[in-house]
PDB file of C-alpha atoms in Angstrom:
ATOM      1  CA  UNK A   1     -15.116  16.352  15.632  1.00 43.00           C
ATOM      2  CA  UNK A   2     -14.217  15.963  11.965  1.00 48.00           C
ATOM      3  CA  UNK A   3     -14.101  19.718  11.480  1.00 52.00           C
ATOM      4  CA  UNK A   4     -10.565  20.766  12.330  1.00 83.00           C
ATOM      5  CA  UNK A   5      -7.837  20.458   9.693  1.00 84.00           C
ATOM      6  CA  UNK A   6      -5.115  19.584  12.205  1.00 86.00           C
ATOM      7  CA  UNK A   7      -7.304  16.871  13.695  1.00 89.00           C
ATOM      8  CA  UNK A   8      -7.984  15.437  10.228  1.00 90.00           C
ATOM      9  CA  UNK A   9      -4.252  15.277   9.493  1.00 87.00           C
ATOM     10  CA  UNK A  10      -3.610  13.566  12.809  1.00 89.00           C
ATOM     11  CA  UNK A  11      -6.339  11.019  12.140  1.00 91.00           C
ATOM     12  CA  UNK A  12      -4.910  10.312   8.683  1.00 89.00           C
ATOM     13  CA  UNK A  13      -1.515   9.531  10.189  1.00 88.00           C
ATOM     14  CA  UNK A  14      -3.074   7.408  12.925  1.00 90.00           C
ATOM     15  CA  UNK A  15      -5.167   5.324  10.531  1.00 91.00           C
ATOM     16  CA  UNK A  16      -2.197   4.873   8.191  1.00 88.00           C
ATOM     17  CA  UNK A  17       0.007   3.692  11.038  1.00 86.00           C
ATOM     18  CA  UNK A  18      -2.602   1.246  12.294  1.00 87.00           C
ATOM     19  CA  UNK A  19      -3.246  -0.170   8.803  1.00 86.00           C
ATOM     20  CA  UNK A  20       0.479  -0.698   8.247  1.00 82.00           C
ATOM     21  CA  UNK A  21       0.939  -2.329  11.630  1.00 82.00           C
ATOM     22  CA  UNK A  22      -2.196  -4.449  11.895  1.00 82.00           C
ATOM     23  CA  UNK A  23      -3.822  -4.595   8.461  1.00 84.00           C
ATOM     24  CA  UNK A  24      -6.764  -2.803   6.924  1.00 83.00           C
ATOM     25  CA  UNK A  25      -9.354  -4.956   8.646  1.00 84.00           C
ATOM     26  CA  UNK A  26      -8.619  -3.236  11.960  1.00 83.00           C
ATOM     27  CA  UNK A  27      -9.295   0.299  10.701  1.00 90.00           C
ATOM     28  CA  UNK A  28     -11.891   0.017   7.936  1.00 92.00           C
ATOM     29  CA  UNK A  29     -14.995   0.628  10.070  1.00 93.00           C
ATOM     30  CA  UNK A  30     -13.662   3.544  12.178  1.00 94.00           C
ATOM     31  CA  UNK A  31     -11.962   5.094   9.150  1.00 94.00           C
ATOM     32  CA  UNK A  32     -15.142   4.933   7.077  1.00 94.00           C
ATOM     33  CA  UNK A  33     -17.138   6.426   9.960  1.00 94.00           C
ATOM     34  CA  UNK A  34     -14.663   9.278  10.437  1.00 93.00           C
ATOM     35  CA  UNK A  35     -14.622  10.011   6.704  1.00 93.00           C
ATOM     36  CA  UNK A  36     -18.438  10.064   6.649  1.00 93.00           C
ATOM     37  CA  UNK A  37     -18.435  12.593   9.511  1.00 91.00           C
ATOM     38  CA  UNK A  38     -15.941  14.742   7.618  1.00 91.00           C
ATOM     39  CA  UNK A  39     -18.124  14.567   4.504  1.00 89.00           C
ATOM     40  CA  UNK A  40     -21.089  15.813   6.556  1.00 88.00           C
ATOM     41  CA  UNK A  41     -18.991  18.727   7.810  1.00 86.00           C
ATOM     42  CA  UNK A  42     -17.975  19.623   4.276  1.00 86.00           C
ATOM     43  CA  UNK A  43     -21.556  19.467   3.032  1.00 83.00           C
ATOM     44  CA  UNK A  44     -22.653  21.708   5.908  1.00 80.00           C
ATOM     45  CA  UNK A  45     -19.894  24.204   5.135  1.00 69.00           C
ATOM     46  CA  UNK A  46     -20.876  24.611   1.501  1.00 61.00           C
ATOM     47  CA  UNK A  47     -18.409  26.154  -0.948  1.00 47.00           C
ATOM     48  CA  UNK A  48     -18.592  29.869  -0.119  1.00 40.00           C
ATOM     49  CA  UNK A  49     -15.422  31.600   1.159  1.00 39.00           C
ATOM     50  CA  UNK A  50     -16.807  32.124   4.647  1.00 38.00           C
ATOM     51  CA  UNK A  51     -19.707  30.148   6.087  1.00 37.00           C
ATOM     52  CA  UNK A  52     -21.368  29.417   9.396  1.00 37.00           C
ATOM     53  CA  UNK A  53     -21.417  25.753  10.476  1.00 36.00           C
ATOM     54  CA  UNK A  54     -23.731  23.812  12.734  1.00 37.00           C
ATOM     55  CA  UNK A  55     -21.097  23.706  15.479  1.00 37.00           C
ATOM     56  CA  UNK A  56     -22.221  26.858  17.243  1.00 39.00           C
ATOM     57  CA  UNK A  57     -20.976  30.055  15.643  1.00 39.00           C
ATOM     58  CA  UNK A  58     -17.548  28.868  14.431  1.00 40.00           C
ATOM     59  CA  UNK A  59     -16.555  30.471  11.091  1.00 47.00           C
ATOM     60  CA  UNK A  60     -15.054  28.209   8.444  1.00 48.00           C
ATOM     61  CA  UNK A  61     -12.924  30.173   5.982  1.00 56.00           C
ATOM     62  CA  UNK A  62     -12.061  29.139   2.440  1.00 67.00           C
ATOM     63  CA  UNK A  63      -8.551  28.073   3.357  1.00 72.00           C
ATOM     64  CA  UNK A  64      -9.872  25.839   6.118  1.00 79.00           C
ATOM     65  CA  UNK A  65     -12.431  24.413   3.723  1.00 80.00           C
ATOM     66  CA  UNK A  66      -9.673  23.496   1.254  1.00 86.00           C
ATOM     67  CA  UNK A  67      -7.628  21.938   4.059  1.00 88.00           C
ATOM     68  CA  UNK A  68     -10.582  19.781   5.021  1.00 90.00           C
ATOM     69  CA  UNK A  69     -11.066  18.797   1.379  1.00 91.00           C
ATOM     70  CA  UNK A  70      -7.404  17.804   1.244  1.00 91.00           C
ATOM     71  CA  UNK A  71      -7.904  15.796   4.439  1.00 92.00           C
ATOM     72  CA  UNK A  72     -10.909  14.063   2.911  1.00 94.00           C
ATOM     73  CA  UNK A  73      -8.772  13.213  -0.126  1.00 94.00           C
ATOM     74  CA  UNK A  74      -6.077  11.639   2.088  1.00 93.00           C
ATOM     75  CA  UNK A  75      -8.600   9.660   4.089  1.00 95.00           C
ATOM     76  CA  UNK A  76     -10.362   8.479   0.913  1.00 96.00           C
ATOM     77  CA  UNK A  77      -6.998   7.379  -0.477  1.00 96.00           C
ATOM     78  CA  UNK A  78      -6.326   5.402   2.689  1.00 95.00           C
ATOM     79  CA  UNK A  79      -9.812   3.849   2.705  1.00 95.00           C
ATOM     80  CA  UNK A  80      -9.275   2.762  -0.905  1.00 96.00           C
ATOM     81  CA  UNK A  81      -5.985   1.135   0.121  1.00 93.00           C
ATOM     82  CA  UNK A  82      -7.881  -0.742   2.826  1.00 93.00           C
ATOM     83  CA  UNK A  83     -10.397  -1.934   0.227  1.00 94.00           C
ATOM     84  CA  UNK A  84      -7.526  -3.174  -1.963  1.00 93.00           C
ATOM     85  CA  UNK A  85      -6.077  -4.982   1.035  1.00 91.00           C
ATOM     86  CA  UNK A  86      -9.442  -6.664   1.544  1.00 90.00           C
ATOM     87  CA  UNK A  87      -9.643  -7.517  -2.183  1.00 90.00           C
ATOM     88  CA  UNK A  88     -12.712  -5.295  -2.682  1.00 94.00           C
ATOM     89  CA  UNK A  89     -11.417  -3.956  -5.963  1.00 95.00           C
ATOM     90  CA  UNK A  90     -14.554  -2.276  -7.266  1.00 96.00           C
ATOM     91  CA  UNK A  91     -14.939  -0.230  -4.094  1.00 95.00           C
ATOM     92  CA  UNK A  92     -11.228   0.523  -4.102  1.00 96.00           C
ATOM     93  CA  UNK A  93     -11.261   1.845  -7.654  1.00 97.00           C
ATOM     94  CA  UNK A  94     -14.232   4.140  -7.007  1.00 97.00           C
ATOM     95  CA  UNK A  95     -12.683   5.423  -3.792  1.00 96.00           C
ATOM     96  CA  UNK A  96      -9.289   6.107  -5.383  1.00 97.00           C
ATOM     97  CA  UNK A  97     -11.060   8.088  -8.083  1.00 97.00           C
ATOM     98  CA  UNK A  98     -12.975  10.045  -5.441  1.00 96.00           C
ATOM     99  CA  UNK A  99      -9.694  10.737  -3.640  1.00 96.00           C
ATOM    100  CA  UNK A 100      -8.203  12.129  -6.849  1.00 96.00           C
ATOM    101  CA  UNK A 101     -11.215  14.347  -7.485  1.00 96.00           C
ATOM    102  CA  UNK A 102     -11.147  15.702  -3.929  1.00 95.00           C
ATOM    103  CA  UNK A 103      -7.417  16.403  -4.185  1.00 95.00           C
ATOM    104  CA  UNK A 104      -7.917  18.331  -7.420  1.00 95.00           C
ATOM    105  CA  UNK A 105     -10.763  20.332  -5.885  1.00 93.00           C
ATOM    106  CA  UNK A 106      -8.608  21.108  -2.852  1.00 92.00           C
ATOM    107  CA  UNK A 107      -5.743  22.321  -5.041  1.00 92.00           C
ATOM    108  CA  UNK A 108      -3.251  19.585  -4.094  1.00 93.00           C
ATOM    109  CA  UNK A 109      -2.266  18.033  -7.446  1.00 94.00           C
ATOM    110  CA  UNK A 110       0.468  15.897  -5.871  1.00 94.00           C
ATOM    111  CA  UNK A 111      -2.189  13.938  -4.003  1.00 93.00           C
ATOM    112  CA  UNK A 112      -4.220  13.596  -7.176  1.00 96.00           C
ATOM    113  CA  UNK A 113      -1.071  12.028  -8.636  1.00 97.00           C
ATOM    114  CA  UNK A 114      -0.914   9.600  -5.697  1.00 96.00           C
ATOM    115  CA  UNK A 115      -4.448   8.440  -6.512  1.00 97.00           C
ATOM    116  CA  UNK A 116      -3.477   7.720 -10.126  1.00 97.00           C
ATOM    117  CA  UNK A 117      -0.383   5.885  -8.947  1.00 97.00           C
ATOM    118  CA  UNK A 118      -2.563   3.762  -6.654  1.00 97.00           C
ATOM    119  CA  UNK A 119      -4.938   2.973  -9.516  1.00 98.00           C
ATOM    120  CA  UNK A 120      -1.897   1.949 -11.552  1.00 98.00           C
ATOM    121  CA  UNK A 121      -0.766  -0.434  -8.815  1.00 97.00           C
ATOM    122  CA  UNK A 122      -4.238  -1.924  -8.566  1.00 97.00           C
ATOM    123  CA  UNK A 123      -4.426  -2.413 -12.345  1.00 97.00           C
ATOM    124  CA  UNK A 124      -1.017  -4.111 -12.272  1.00 97.00           C
ATOM    125  CA  UNK A 125      -2.145  -6.498  -9.537  1.00 94.00           C
ATOM    126  CA  UNK A 126      -5.271  -7.373 -11.538  1.00 95.00           C
ATOM    127  CA  UNK A 127      -3.273  -8.069 -14.696  1.00 95.00           C
ATOM    128  CA  UNK A 128      -4.272  -4.941 -16.649  1.00 97.00           C
ATOM    129  CA  UNK A 129      -0.689  -4.058 -17.488  1.00 97.00           C
ATOM    130  CA  UNK A 130      -1.182  -1.484 -20.259  1.00 97.00           C
ATOM    131  CA  UNK A 131      -3.732   0.396 -18.154  1.00 98.00           C
ATOM    132  CA  UNK A 132      -1.290   0.268 -15.257  1.00 98.00           C
ATOM    133  CA  UNK A 133       1.453   1.852 -17.346  1.00 98.00           C
ATOM    134  CA  UNK A 134      -0.807   4.606 -18.679  1.00 98.00           C
ATOM    135  CA  UNK A 135      -1.953   5.510 -15.152  1.00 98.00           C
ATOM    136  CA  UNK A 136       1.600   5.502 -13.782  1.00 98.00           C
ATOM    137  CA  UNK A 137       2.766   7.771 -16.596  1.00 98.00           C
ATOM    138  CA  UNK A 138      -0.172  10.110 -15.920  1.00 97.00           C
ATOM    139  CA  UNK A 139       0.668  10.171 -12.204  1.00 97.00           C
ATOM    140  CA  UNK A 140       4.233  11.296 -12.890  1.00 97.00           C
ATOM    141  CA  UNK A 141       3.069  13.818 -15.493  1.00 97.00           C
ATOM    142  CA  UNK A 142       0.555  15.645 -13.282  1.00 96.00           C
ATOM    143  CA  UNK A 143       2.804  15.879 -10.216  1.00 95.00           C
ATOM    144  CA  UNK A 144       3.825  19.557  -9.919  1.00 94.00           C
ATOM    145  CA  UNK A 145       7.500  20.605 -10.093  1.00 92.00           C
ATOM    146  CA  UNK A 146       7.609  21.364  -6.368  1.00 92.00           C
ATOM    147  CA  UNK A 147       6.471  17.869  -5.344  1.00 93.00           C
ATOM    148  CA  UNK A 148       8.702  16.711  -2.492  1.00 92.00           C
ATOM    149  CA  UNK A 149      11.460  14.233  -3.387  1.00 93.00           C
ATOM    150  CA  UNK A 150      10.134  11.255  -1.428  1.00 93.00           C
ATOM    151  CA  UNK A 151       6.727  11.685  -3.084  1.00 93.00           C
ATOM    152  CA  UNK A 152       8.387  11.822  -6.506  1.00 95.00           C
ATOM    153  CA  UNK A 153      10.317   8.691  -5.576  1.00 95.00           C
ATOM    154  CA  UNK A 154       7.006   6.999  -4.758  1.00 96.00           C
ATOM    155  CA  UNK A 155       5.597   7.982  -8.152  1.00 97.00           C
ATOM    156  CA  UNK A 156       8.651   6.859 -10.119  1.00 97.00           C
ATOM    157  CA  UNK A 157       8.768   3.548  -8.253  1.00 97.00           C
ATOM    158  CA  UNK A 158       5.190   2.937  -9.349  1.00 97.00           C
ATOM    159  CA  UNK A 159       6.155   3.781 -12.915  1.00 98.00           C
ATOM    160  CA  UNK A 160       9.069   1.329 -12.725  1.00 98.00           C
ATOM    161  CA  UNK A 161       6.786  -1.535 -11.661  1.00 98.00           C
ATOM    162  CA  UNK A 162       4.226  -0.680 -14.344  1.00 98.00           C
ATOM    163  CA  UNK A 163       6.886  -0.509 -17.061  1.00 98.00           C
ATOM    164  CA  UNK A 164       8.398  -3.812 -15.927  1.00 98.00           C
ATOM    165  CA  UNK A 165       4.950  -5.387 -16.052  1.00 97.00           C
ATOM    166  CA  UNK A 166       4.752  -4.626 -19.774  1.00 97.00           C
ATOM    167  CA  UNK A 167       8.277  -5.880 -20.444  1.00 96.00           C
ATOM    168  CA  UNK A 168       9.806  -2.423 -20.904  1.00 97.00           C
ATOM    169  CA  UNK A 169      13.122  -3.212 -19.234  1.00 97.00           C
ATOM    170  CA  UNK A 170      14.976  -0.005 -20.130  1.00 98.00           C
ATOM    171  CA  UNK A 171      12.081   2.214 -19.051  1.00 98.00           C
ATOM    172  CA  UNK A 172      11.623   0.262 -15.816  1.00 98.00           C
ATOM    173  CA  UNK A 173      15.272   0.488 -14.810  1.00 98.00           C
ATOM    174  CA  UNK A 174      15.391   4.158 -15.769  1.00 98.00           C
ATOM    175  CA  UNK A 175      12.380   4.911 -13.580  1.00 98.00           C
ATOM    176  CA  UNK A 176      14.000   2.988 -10.726  1.00 97.00           C
ATOM    177  CA  UNK A 177      17.162   5.065 -10.994  1.00 97.00           C
ATOM    178  CA  UNK A 178      15.054   8.225 -10.918  1.00 97.00           C
ATOM    179  CA  UNK A 179      13.202   6.947  -7.842  1.00 97.00           C
ATOM    180  CA  UNK A 180      16.538   6.280  -6.128  1.00 96.00           C
ATOM    181  CA  UNK A 181      17.833   9.751  -6.993  1.00 95.00           C
ATOM    182  CA  UNK A 182      14.709  11.412  -5.666  1.00 94.00           C
ATOM    183  CA  UNK A 183      14.769   9.441  -2.426  1.00 94.00           C
ATOM    184  CA  UNK A 184      18.433  10.313  -1.867  1.00 92.00           C
ATOM    185  CA  UNK A 185      17.341  13.983  -1.635  1.00 89.00           C
ATOM    186  CA  UNK A 186      14.357  13.342   0.603  1.00 82.00           C
ATOM    187  CA  UNK A 187      13.731  14.207   4.202  1.00 70.00           C
ATOM    188  CA  UNK A 188      13.620  10.915   6.081  1.00 54.00           C
ATOM    189  CA  UNK A 189      10.215  11.741   7.579  1.00 47.00           C
ATOM    190  CA  UNK A 190       8.301  13.620   4.927  1.00 51.00           C
ATOM    191  CA  UNK A 191       6.870  13.934   1.476  1.00 51.00           C
ATOM    192  CA  UNK A 192       5.252  10.600   0.821  1.00 54.00           C
ATOM    193  CA  UNK A 193       1.572   9.802   0.496  1.00 56.00           C
ATOM    194  CA  UNK A 194       0.080  10.404   3.953  1.00 56.00           C
ATOM    195  CA  UNK A 195       3.158   9.030   5.715  1.00 51.00           C
ATOM    196  CA  UNK A 196       6.657   9.070   4.304  1.00 66.00           C
ATOM    197  CA  UNK A 197       8.155   6.983   1.528  1.00 84.00           C
ATOM    198  CA  UNK A 198      11.110   5.108   2.946  1.00 89.00           C
ATOM    199  CA  UNK A 199      14.060   3.069   1.707  1.00 93.00           C
ATOM    200  CA  UNK A 200      12.373  -0.205   2.682  1.00 94.00           C
ATOM    201  CA  UNK A 201       9.396   0.578   0.443  1.00 94.00           C
ATOM    202  CA  UNK A 202      11.621   1.428  -2.521  1.00 96.00           C
ATOM    203  CA  UNK A 203      13.608  -1.770  -2.012  1.00 97.00           C
ATOM    204  CA  UNK A 204      10.335  -3.709  -2.009  1.00 97.00           C
ATOM    205  CA  UNK A 205       9.254  -2.061  -5.270  1.00 97.00           C
ATOM    206  CA  UNK A 206      12.699  -2.741  -6.737  1.00 98.00           C
ATOM    207  CA  UNK A 207      12.197  -6.399  -5.876  1.00 97.00           C
ATOM    208  CA  UNK A 208       8.902  -6.400  -7.724  1.00 97.00           C
ATOM    209  CA  UNK A 209      10.567  -4.829 -10.766  1.00 98.00           C
ATOM    210  CA  UNK A 210      13.338  -7.444 -10.720  1.00 97.00           C
ATOM    211  CA  UNK A 211      10.779 -10.238 -10.443  1.00 97.00           C
ATOM    212  CA  UNK A 212       8.748  -8.880 -13.376  1.00 96.00           C
ATOM    213  CA  UNK A 213      11.918  -8.725 -15.465  1.00 97.00           C
ATOM    214  CA  UNK A 214      12.792 -12.337 -14.675  1.00 96.00           C
ATOM    215  CA  UNK A 215      15.636 -11.611 -12.258  1.00 97.00           C
ATOM    216  CA  UNK A 216      14.537 -13.773  -9.326  1.00 97.00           C
ATOM    217  CA  UNK A 217      17.927 -13.678  -7.597  1.00 97.00           C
ATOM    218  CA  UNK A 218      17.905  -9.867  -7.711  1.00 97.00           C
ATOM    219  CA  UNK A 219      14.324  -9.786  -6.477  1.00 98.00           C
ATOM    220  CA  UNK A 220      15.200 -12.053  -3.537  1.00 98.00           C
ATOM    221  CA  UNK A 221      18.133  -9.831  -2.588  1.00 98.00           C
ATOM    222  CA  UNK A 222      15.996  -6.671  -2.733  1.00 98.00           C
ATOM    223  CA  UNK A 223      13.199  -8.189  -0.660  1.00 98.00           C
ATOM    224  CA  UNK A 224      15.681  -9.287   1.997  1.00 98.00           C
ATOM    225  CA  UNK A 225      17.198  -5.800   2.066  1.00 97.00           C
ATOM    226  CA  UNK A 226      13.705  -4.353   2.395  1.00 97.00           C
ATOM    227  CA  UNK A 227      12.863  -6.644   5.298  1.00 97.00           C
ATOM    228  CA  UNK A 228      16.071  -5.673   7.094  1.00 96.00           C
ATOM    229  CA  UNK A 229      15.053  -2.016   6.726  1.00 94.00           C
ATOM    230  CA  UNK A 230      11.473  -2.478   7.889  1.00 92.00           C
ATOM    231  CA  UNK A 231      10.450  -1.484  11.379  1.00 88.00           C
ATOM    232  CA  UNK A 232       9.454  -4.584  13.412  1.00 88.00           C
ATOM    233  CA  UNK A 233       5.940  -3.236  14.013  1.00 87.00           C
ATOM    234  CA  UNK A 234       5.135  -2.921  10.280  1.00 89.00           C
ATOM    235  CA  UNK A 235       3.657  -6.387  10.465  1.00 91.00           C
ATOM    236  CA  UNK A 236       1.406  -6.226   7.429  1.00 91.00           C
ATOM    237  CA  UNK A 237       4.203  -5.112   5.104  1.00 92.00           C
ATOM    238  CA  UNK A 238       6.582  -7.635   6.627  1.00 94.00           C
ATOM    239  CA  UNK A 239       4.057 -10.449   6.249  1.00 95.00           C
ATOM    240  CA  UNK A 240       3.398  -9.730   2.594  1.00 95.00           C
ATOM    241  CA  UNK A 241       7.101  -9.319   1.847  1.00 97.00           C
ATOM    242  CA  UNK A 242       7.903 -12.661   3.463  1.00 97.00           C
ATOM    243  CA  UNK A 243       5.140 -14.342   1.447  1.00 97.00           C
ATOM    244  CA  UNK A 244       6.539 -12.946  -1.797  1.00 97.00           C
ATOM    245  CA  UNK A 245      10.058 -13.873  -0.756  1.00 98.00           C
ATOM    246  CA  UNK A 246       8.980 -17.444  -0.008  1.00 98.00           C
ATOM    247  CA  UNK A 247       7.386 -17.862  -3.434  1.00 98.00           C
ATOM    248  CA  UNK A 248      10.510 -16.536  -5.168  1.00 98.00           C
ATOM    249  CA  UNK A 249      12.729 -18.874  -3.156  1.00 98.00           C
ATOM    250  CA  UNK A 250      10.489 -21.821  -3.993  1.00 98.00           C
ATOM    251  CA  UNK A 251      10.709 -20.949  -7.696  1.00 97.00           C
ATOM    252  CA  UNK A 252      14.499 -21.119  -7.291  1.00 97.00           C
ATOM    253  CA  UNK A 253      14.169 -24.607  -5.708  1.00 96.00           C
ATOM    254  CA  UNK A 254      15.412 -23.297  -2.345  1.00 97.00           C
ATOM    255  CA  UNK A 255      12.811 -25.198  -0.366  1.00 97.00           C
ATOM    256  CA  UNK A 256      14.256 -24.901   3.150  1.00 97.00           C
ATOM    257  CA  UNK A 257      14.685 -21.141   2.800  1.00 98.00           C
ATOM    258  CA  UNK A 258      11.179 -20.821   1.371  1.00 98.00           C
ATOM    259  CA  UNK A 259       9.688 -22.703   4.310  1.00 97.00           C
ATOM    260  CA  UNK A 260      11.634 -20.511   6.730  1.00 97.00           C
ATOM    261  CA  UNK A 261      10.258 -17.378   5.049  1.00 98.00           C
ATOM    262  CA  UNK A 262       6.726 -18.760   5.204  1.00 97.00           C
ATOM    263  CA  UNK A 263       7.155 -19.554   8.901  1.00 97.00           C
ATOM    264  CA  UNK A 264       7.908 -15.878   9.552  1.00 96.00           C
ATOM    265  CA  UNK A 265       5.006 -14.914   7.304  1.00 96.00           C
ATOM    266  CA  UNK A 266       2.613 -17.037   9.366  1.00 96.00           C
ATOM    267  CA  UNK A 267       3.862 -15.452  12.599  1.00 94.00           C
ATOM    268  CA  UNK A 268       3.166 -11.955  11.269  1.00 92.00           C
ATOM    269  CA  UNK A 269      -0.022 -13.096   9.544  1.00 90.00           C
ATOM    270  CA  UNK A 270      -1.501 -14.185  12.861  1.00 87.00           C
ATOM    271  CA  UNK A 271      -1.300 -10.587  14.118  1.00 89.00           C
ATOM    272  CA  UNK A 272      -2.853  -8.737  11.175  1.00 89.00           C
ATOM    273  CA  UNK A 273      -6.281  -8.546   9.553  1.00 88.00           C
ATOM    274  CA  UNK A 274      -5.482  -8.380   5.866  1.00 90.00           C
ATOM    275  CA  UNK A 275      -7.258  -9.867   2.881  1.00 91.00           C
ATOM    276  CA  UNK A 276      -4.005  -9.939   0.921  1.00 92.00           C
ATOM    277  CA  UNK A 277      -2.353 -11.870   3.731  1.00 92.00           C
ATOM    278  CA  UNK A 278      -5.228 -14.379   3.824  1.00 92.00           C
ATOM    279  CA  UNK A 279      -4.926 -14.829   0.080  1.00 93.00           C
ATOM    280  CA  UNK A 280      -1.174 -15.357   0.321  1.00 95.00           C
ATOM    281  CA  UNK A 281      -1.698 -17.954   3.035  1.00 95.00           C
ATOM    282  CA  UNK A 282      -4.319 -19.749   0.946  1.00 94.00           C
ATOM    283  CA  UNK A 283      -1.767 -20.197  -1.855  1.00 95.00           C
ATOM    284  CA  UNK A 284       0.654 -22.172   0.296  1.00 96.00           C
ATOM    285  CA  UNK A 285      -0.871 -25.701   0.088  1.00 96.00           C
ATOM    286  CA  UNK A 286      -1.028 -25.749  -3.719  1.00 96.00           C
ATOM    287  CA  UNK A 287       2.479 -24.364  -4.085  1.00 97.00           C
ATOM    288  CA  UNK A 288       3.921 -26.931  -1.688  1.00 97.00           C
ATOM    289  CA  UNK A 289       1.932 -29.957  -2.888  1.00 95.00           C
ATOM    290  CA  UNK A 290       4.853 -31.344  -4.943  1.00 96.00           C
ATOM    291  CA  UNK A 291       7.010 -31.326  -1.790  1.00 96.00           C
ATOM    292  CA  UNK A 292       4.424 -32.774   0.591  1.00 94.00           C
ATOM    293  CA  UNK A 293       6.726 -35.543   1.865  1.00 94.00           C
ATOM    294  CA  UNK A 294       9.375 -33.125   3.093  1.00 95.00           C
ATOM    295  CA  UNK A 295       9.438 -32.687   6.872  1.00 93.00           C
ATOM    296  CA  UNK A 296       9.688 -28.887   6.796  1.00 94.00           C
ATOM    297  CA  UNK A 297       6.707 -28.751   4.417  1.00 96.00           C
ATOM    298  CA  UNK A 298       4.558 -30.988   6.597  1.00 95.00           C
ATOM    299  CA  UNK A 299       5.219 -28.807   9.635  1.00 94.00           C
ATOM    300  CA  UNK A 300       4.481 -25.635   7.697  1.00 96.00           C
ATOM    301  CA  UNK A 301       1.250 -26.975   6.214  1.00 95.00           C
ATOM    302  CA  UNK A 302       0.049 -28.141   9.620  1.00 94.00           C
ATOM    303  CA  UNK A 303       0.652 -24.693  11.080  1.00 93.00           C
ATOM    304  CA  UNK A 304      -0.984 -22.926   8.133  1.00 91.00           C
ATOM    305  CA  UNK A 305      -4.037 -25.183   8.336  1.00 89.00           C
ATOM    306  CA  UNK A 306      -4.394 -24.639  12.072  1.00 87.00           C
ATOM    307  CA  UNK A 307      -4.147 -20.886  11.608  1.00 84.00           C
ATOM    308  CA  UNK A 308      -6.719 -20.887   8.842  1.00 79.00           C
ATOM    309  CA  UNK A 309      -9.167 -22.974  10.869  1.00 76.00           C
ATOM    310  CA  UNK A 310      -8.681 -20.608  13.766  1.00 67.00           C
ATOM    311  CA  UNK A 311      -9.435 -17.607  11.541  1.00 53.00           C
ATOM    312  CA  UNK A 312      -6.367 -15.877  12.962  1.00 44.00           C
ATOM    313  CA  UNK A 313      -6.301 -13.134  10.341  1.00 40.00           C
ATOM    314  CA  UNK A 314      -9.988 -12.432   9.988  1.00 37.00           C
TER     315      UNK A 314
END
């Protein structure tokens, strides 16, 4: 039942792991159902320090209530990430905001900061660059001094991308250096939003910063480093990274390497349910149209078309 804090934490880790491995489409329905059950438990508990629930005489104390609120914040944050992955941006924005409000009510300001960081990332993706920067700055500002290093690294990496998106090179590189310093002091398994924040994720964000600043060669190098650091079962992250890598390589006129990266992308794409992956796949034909006579392009387009017709990622 969605009434035990330890169970809620375990479910949050499980849903995060499944979303990273297989894409948000695999977890959206069960995650939303679990979160709804938790919301019913919280409504039944009320807000008094000690209350009686409907589960047969079990007493829910204030500390347990706050732990469940914190769990609801984490699960809301994850559900919002799933909505972003499915390109449901209105739902995602509302759910990130709800996650931040729940985190504040539960007394976990670091997780409220994560929600602002996520809103910043979403704004960046949608082209609202000044809003993205303001949200990223707010996320770093509200994180308490005792926020764990890997979580601070996560926040500063978001700030670096947002600053790069507005052309603030010095600020972006400074935030990246701070993110690197924080991560160097982090426990390898802890501190990040829901799961941990790892070297591969920071390398990916560094690649995005380099790309925003016009350094495609640096971005390519960072994305390749990130992919080498990724666990093989993180298929969604690997798929999206390979898609971004392919587009950067194509922009550098490295067609054979781009096609090779897209081939790996399609392999991972066939095993995930991700709206972002479907969108990345849909971009391939237009990007490769000028090279349609090349043999490697013809093979890639045939495979992409067959996969799309087979609805392999839906």
